[in-house]
Coordinates of C-alpha atoms in Angstrom, one line a residue:
X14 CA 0.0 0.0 0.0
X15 CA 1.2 3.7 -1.1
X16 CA 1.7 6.8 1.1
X17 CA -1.6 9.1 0.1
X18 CA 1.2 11.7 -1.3
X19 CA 2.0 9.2 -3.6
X20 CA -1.3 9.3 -5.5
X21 CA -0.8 11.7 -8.8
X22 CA -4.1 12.9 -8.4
X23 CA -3.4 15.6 -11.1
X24 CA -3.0 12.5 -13.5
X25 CA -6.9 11.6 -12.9
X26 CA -10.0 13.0 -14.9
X27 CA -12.7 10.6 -13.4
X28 CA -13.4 9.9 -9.8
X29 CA -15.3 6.9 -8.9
X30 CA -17.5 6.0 -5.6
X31 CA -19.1 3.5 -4.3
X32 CA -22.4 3.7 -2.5
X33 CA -23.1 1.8 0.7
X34 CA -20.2 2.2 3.3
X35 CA -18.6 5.2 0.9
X36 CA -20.7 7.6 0.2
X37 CA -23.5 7.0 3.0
X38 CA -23.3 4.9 6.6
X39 CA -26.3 2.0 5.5
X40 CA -24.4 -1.2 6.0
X41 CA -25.9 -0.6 9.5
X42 CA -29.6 -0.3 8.1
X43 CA -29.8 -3.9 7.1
X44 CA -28.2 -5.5 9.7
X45 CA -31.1 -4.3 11.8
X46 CA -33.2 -5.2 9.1
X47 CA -32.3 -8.5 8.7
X48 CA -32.3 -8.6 13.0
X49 CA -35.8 -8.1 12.6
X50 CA -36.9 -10.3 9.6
X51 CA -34.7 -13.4 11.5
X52 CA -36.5 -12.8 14.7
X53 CA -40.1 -11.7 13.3
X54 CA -40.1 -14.9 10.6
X55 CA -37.5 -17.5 12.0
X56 CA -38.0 -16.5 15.9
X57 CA -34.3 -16.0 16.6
X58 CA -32.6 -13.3 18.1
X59 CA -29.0 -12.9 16.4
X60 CA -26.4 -10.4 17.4
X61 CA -25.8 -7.4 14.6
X62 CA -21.8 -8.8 14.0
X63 CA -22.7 -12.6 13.5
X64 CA -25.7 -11.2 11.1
X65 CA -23.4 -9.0 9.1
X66 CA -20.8 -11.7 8.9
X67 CA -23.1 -14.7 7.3
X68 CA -24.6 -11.8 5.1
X69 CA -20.9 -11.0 3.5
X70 CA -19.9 -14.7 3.4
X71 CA -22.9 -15.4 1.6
X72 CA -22.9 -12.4 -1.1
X73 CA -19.4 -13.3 -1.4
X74 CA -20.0 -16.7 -2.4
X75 CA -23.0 -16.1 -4.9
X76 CA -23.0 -14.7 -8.4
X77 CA -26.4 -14.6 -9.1
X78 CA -28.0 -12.4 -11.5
X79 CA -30.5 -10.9 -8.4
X80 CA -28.7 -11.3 -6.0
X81 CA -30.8 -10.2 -3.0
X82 CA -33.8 -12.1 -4.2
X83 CA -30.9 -14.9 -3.6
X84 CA -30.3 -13.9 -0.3
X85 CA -34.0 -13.8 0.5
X86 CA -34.5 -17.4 -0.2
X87 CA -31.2 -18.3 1.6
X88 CA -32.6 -16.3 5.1
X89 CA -36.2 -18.4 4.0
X90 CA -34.2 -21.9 4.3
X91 CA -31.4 -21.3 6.9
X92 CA -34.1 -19.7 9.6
X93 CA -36.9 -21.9 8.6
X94 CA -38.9 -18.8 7.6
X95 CA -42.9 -18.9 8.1
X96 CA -43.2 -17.4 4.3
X97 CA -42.2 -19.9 1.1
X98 CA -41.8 -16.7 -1.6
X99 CA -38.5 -15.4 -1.7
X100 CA -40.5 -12.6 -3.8
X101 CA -42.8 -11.7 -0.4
X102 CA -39.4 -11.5 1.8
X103 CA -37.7 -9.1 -0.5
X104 CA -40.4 -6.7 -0.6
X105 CA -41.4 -6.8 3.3
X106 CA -37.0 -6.2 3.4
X107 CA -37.5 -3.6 1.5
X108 CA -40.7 -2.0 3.0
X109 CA -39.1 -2.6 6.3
X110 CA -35.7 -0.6 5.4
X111 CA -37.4 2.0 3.5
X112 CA -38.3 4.3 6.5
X113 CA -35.1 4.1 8.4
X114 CA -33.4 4.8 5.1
X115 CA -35.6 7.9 4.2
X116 CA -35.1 9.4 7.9
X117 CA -32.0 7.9 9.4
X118 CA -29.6 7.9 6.5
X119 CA -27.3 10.0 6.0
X120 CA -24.0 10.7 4.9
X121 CA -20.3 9.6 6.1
X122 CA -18.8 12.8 8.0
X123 CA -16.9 15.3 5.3
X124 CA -17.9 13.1 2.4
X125 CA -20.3 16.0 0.8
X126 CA -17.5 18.2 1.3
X127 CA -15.1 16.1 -0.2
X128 CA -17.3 15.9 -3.7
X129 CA -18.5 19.4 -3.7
X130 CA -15.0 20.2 -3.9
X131 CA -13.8 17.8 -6.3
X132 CA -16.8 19.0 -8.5
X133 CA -15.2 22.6 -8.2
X134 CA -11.7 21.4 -9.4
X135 CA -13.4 20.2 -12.9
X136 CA -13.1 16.2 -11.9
X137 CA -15.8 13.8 -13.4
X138 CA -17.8 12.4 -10.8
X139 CA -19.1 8.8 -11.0
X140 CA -21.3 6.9 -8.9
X141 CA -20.8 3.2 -9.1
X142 CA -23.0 1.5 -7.0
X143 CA -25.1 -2.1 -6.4
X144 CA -27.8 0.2 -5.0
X145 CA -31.2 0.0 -6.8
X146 CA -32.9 2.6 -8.2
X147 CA -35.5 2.6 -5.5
X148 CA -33.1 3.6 -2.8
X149 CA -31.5 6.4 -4.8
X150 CA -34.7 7.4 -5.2
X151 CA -35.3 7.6 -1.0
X152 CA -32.1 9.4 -1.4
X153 CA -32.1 11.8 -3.9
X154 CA -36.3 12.7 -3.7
X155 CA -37.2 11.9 0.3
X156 CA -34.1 12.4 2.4
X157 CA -34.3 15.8 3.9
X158 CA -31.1 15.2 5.5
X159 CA -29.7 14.5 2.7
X160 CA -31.1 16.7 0.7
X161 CA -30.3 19.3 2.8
X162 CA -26.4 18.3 1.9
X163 CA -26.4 17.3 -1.8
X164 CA -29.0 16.0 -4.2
X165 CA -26.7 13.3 -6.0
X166 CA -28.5 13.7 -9.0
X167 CA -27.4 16.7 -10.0
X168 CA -23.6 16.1 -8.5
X169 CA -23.1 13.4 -10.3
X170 CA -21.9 13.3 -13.6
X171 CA -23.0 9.6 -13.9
X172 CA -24.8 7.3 -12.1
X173 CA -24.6 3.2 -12.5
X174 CA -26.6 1.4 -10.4
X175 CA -27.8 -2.8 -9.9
X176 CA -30.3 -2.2 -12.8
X177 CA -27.7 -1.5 -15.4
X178 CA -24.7 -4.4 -15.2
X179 CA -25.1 -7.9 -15.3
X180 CA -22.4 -9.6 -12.5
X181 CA -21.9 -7.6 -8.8
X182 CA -18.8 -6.5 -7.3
X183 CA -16.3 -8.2 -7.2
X184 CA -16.5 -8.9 -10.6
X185 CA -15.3 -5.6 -12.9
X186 CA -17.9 -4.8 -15.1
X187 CA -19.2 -1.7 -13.4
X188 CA -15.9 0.0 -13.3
X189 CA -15.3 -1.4 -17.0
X190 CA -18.7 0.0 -17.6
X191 CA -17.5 3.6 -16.8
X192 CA -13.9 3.7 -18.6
X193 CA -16.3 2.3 -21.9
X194 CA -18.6 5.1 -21.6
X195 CA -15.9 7.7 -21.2
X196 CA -13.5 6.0 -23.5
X197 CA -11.5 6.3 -20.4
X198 CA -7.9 4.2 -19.1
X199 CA -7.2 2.8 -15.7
X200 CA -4.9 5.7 -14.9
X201 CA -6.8 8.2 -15.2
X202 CA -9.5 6.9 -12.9
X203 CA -9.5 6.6 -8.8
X204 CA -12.5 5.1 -7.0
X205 CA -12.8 5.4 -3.4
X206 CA -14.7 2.5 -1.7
X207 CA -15.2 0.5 1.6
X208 CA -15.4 -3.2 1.4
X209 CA -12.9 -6.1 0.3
X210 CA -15.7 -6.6 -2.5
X211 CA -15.4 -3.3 -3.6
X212 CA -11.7 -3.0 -3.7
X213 CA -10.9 -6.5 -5.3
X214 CA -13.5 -5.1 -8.0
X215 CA -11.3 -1.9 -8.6
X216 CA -8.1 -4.2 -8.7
X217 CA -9.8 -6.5 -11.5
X218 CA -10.3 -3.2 -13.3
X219 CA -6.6 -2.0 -12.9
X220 CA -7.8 1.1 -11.3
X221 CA -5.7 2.6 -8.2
X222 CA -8.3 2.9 -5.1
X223 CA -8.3 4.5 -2.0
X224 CA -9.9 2.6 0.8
X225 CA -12.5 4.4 3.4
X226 CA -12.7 2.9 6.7
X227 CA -16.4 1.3 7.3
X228 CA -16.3 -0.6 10.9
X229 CA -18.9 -3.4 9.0
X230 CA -15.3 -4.3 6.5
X231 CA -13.3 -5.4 9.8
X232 CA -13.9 -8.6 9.3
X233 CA -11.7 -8.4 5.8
X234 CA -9.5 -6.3 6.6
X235 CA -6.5 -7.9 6.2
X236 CA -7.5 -8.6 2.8
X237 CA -8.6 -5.4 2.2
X238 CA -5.4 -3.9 3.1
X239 CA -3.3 -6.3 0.5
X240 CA -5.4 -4.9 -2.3
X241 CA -6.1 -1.2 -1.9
X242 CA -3.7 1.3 -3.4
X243 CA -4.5 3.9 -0.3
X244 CA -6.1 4.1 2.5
X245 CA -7.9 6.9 4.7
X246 CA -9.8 6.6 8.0
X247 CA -11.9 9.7 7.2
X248 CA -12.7 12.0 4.1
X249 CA -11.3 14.7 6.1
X250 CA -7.8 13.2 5.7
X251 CA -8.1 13.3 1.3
X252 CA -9.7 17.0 1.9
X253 CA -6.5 17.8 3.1
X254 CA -4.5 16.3 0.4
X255 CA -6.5 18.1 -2.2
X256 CA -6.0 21.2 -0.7
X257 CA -2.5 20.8 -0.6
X258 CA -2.4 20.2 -4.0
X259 CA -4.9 23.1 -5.1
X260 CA -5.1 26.1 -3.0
X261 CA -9.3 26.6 -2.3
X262 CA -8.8 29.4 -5.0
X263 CA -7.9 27.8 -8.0
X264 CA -10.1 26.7 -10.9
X265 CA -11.2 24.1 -13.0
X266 CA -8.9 20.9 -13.7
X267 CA -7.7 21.4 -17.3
X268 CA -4.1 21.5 -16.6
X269 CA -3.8 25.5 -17.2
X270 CA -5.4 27.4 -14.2
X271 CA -4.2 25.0 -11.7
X272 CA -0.7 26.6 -11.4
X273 CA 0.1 23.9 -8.5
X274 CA -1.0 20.8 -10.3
X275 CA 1.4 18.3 -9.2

């Protein structure tokens, strides 16, 4: 892994994040979801760590094309659910999630700075994320809190989501995606993201990645660690970086008004 001031960040044109864990705190969210579904349907109470652990080892493990339909009819069969429909599950998930993520969610601390300020500097901003479009739309349309910080719509230069690639993280084909759309190279792409998934996905693509800390990747983070290019405990910490590199005053990122490019 590489010092932070080893990054050429003036090298870059399109800067990649993730969703869930990077760019909002909702790993949390389902763990108590899926608390609640295992003790409402299955009538066991299960601690939040040993929930979130069977749920990585299991979306680890699978490749299917709907993945979370998958996972319903795994929680059906392992808990001895009172329901049959994997269908039924992943709605009452949903429903279930839908109101903690419309109120509770919001996101990580300095984040929203972080893009508003690479959007200032001229950098193309993608979102690259196995997030359907039903939660972006609790999160760009009903998230007051949210809202409040930064509508991702309109930040975003582009948004990929579940609905539009075939295989999930950690296979490349979202990050492939992108660079085919922009007619883009590795090296002139970063992505920031959380979990082992996420960052052996951005090492299948070629593409340098700086890790975010997420308490809910501790489990892999050994692994994690042998992958990612960088890593940063808080946003705060590549802020800083940035504004080393360009002073708050300087302008867009087209290699002539940026007099400190480095």
């Amino acid at each position: 892994m590489k010092e932070l001031n080893q990054l050429k960040l003036g090298n870059k044109k399109y800067i990649i994040f993730d969703m869930d864990g990077t760019l909002i705190n909702s790993i949390g969210v389902w763990n108590r979801t899926d608390q609640k579904l295992i003790e409402e349907y299955g009538g066991i109470s299960m601690n939040l760590d040993d929930i979130q652990s069977e749920r990585d080892t299991f979306l680890h493990s699978n490749q299917d094309s709907d993945i979370y339909l998958a996972y319903s009819k795994y929680l059906i069969e392992k808990y001895n659910f009172s329901m049959q429909s994997a269908e039924e599950l992943l709605k009452i998930r949903r429903a279930k999630s839908g109101e903690v993520l419309e109120k509770e969610m919001d996101f990580k601390p300095d984040v929203v700075k972080l893009v508003l300020r690479l959007k200032e500097l001229g950098f193309t901003l993608i979102l690259a994320t196995m997030t359907t479009q039903v939660q972006l739309d609790i999160y760009s349309k009903k998230n007051k809190r949210m809202l409040e910080q930064m509508n991702i719509l309109e930040v975003f230069d582009l948004i990929i989501r579940k609905e539009d690639v075939k295989n999930k993280k950690p296979d490349p084909e979202i990050y492939n995606k992108i660079m085919q759309y922009y007619n883009a190279i590795p090296k002139e792409c970063l992505i920031f993201e959380d979990s082992y998934t996420g960052v052996l996905a951005s090492h299948k693509a070629g593409i340098e990645c700086v890790n975010i800390y997420d308490k809910y990747a501790d489990l892999d983070r050994d692994k994690i660690n042998q992958l990612a290019d960088y890593k940063i405990m808080e946003y705060k910490e590549f802020i800083d970086f940035v504004n080393t590199l360009y002073p708050a005053k300087q302008k867009m990122h087209n290699g002539k008004d940026m007099k400190n490019e480095k």
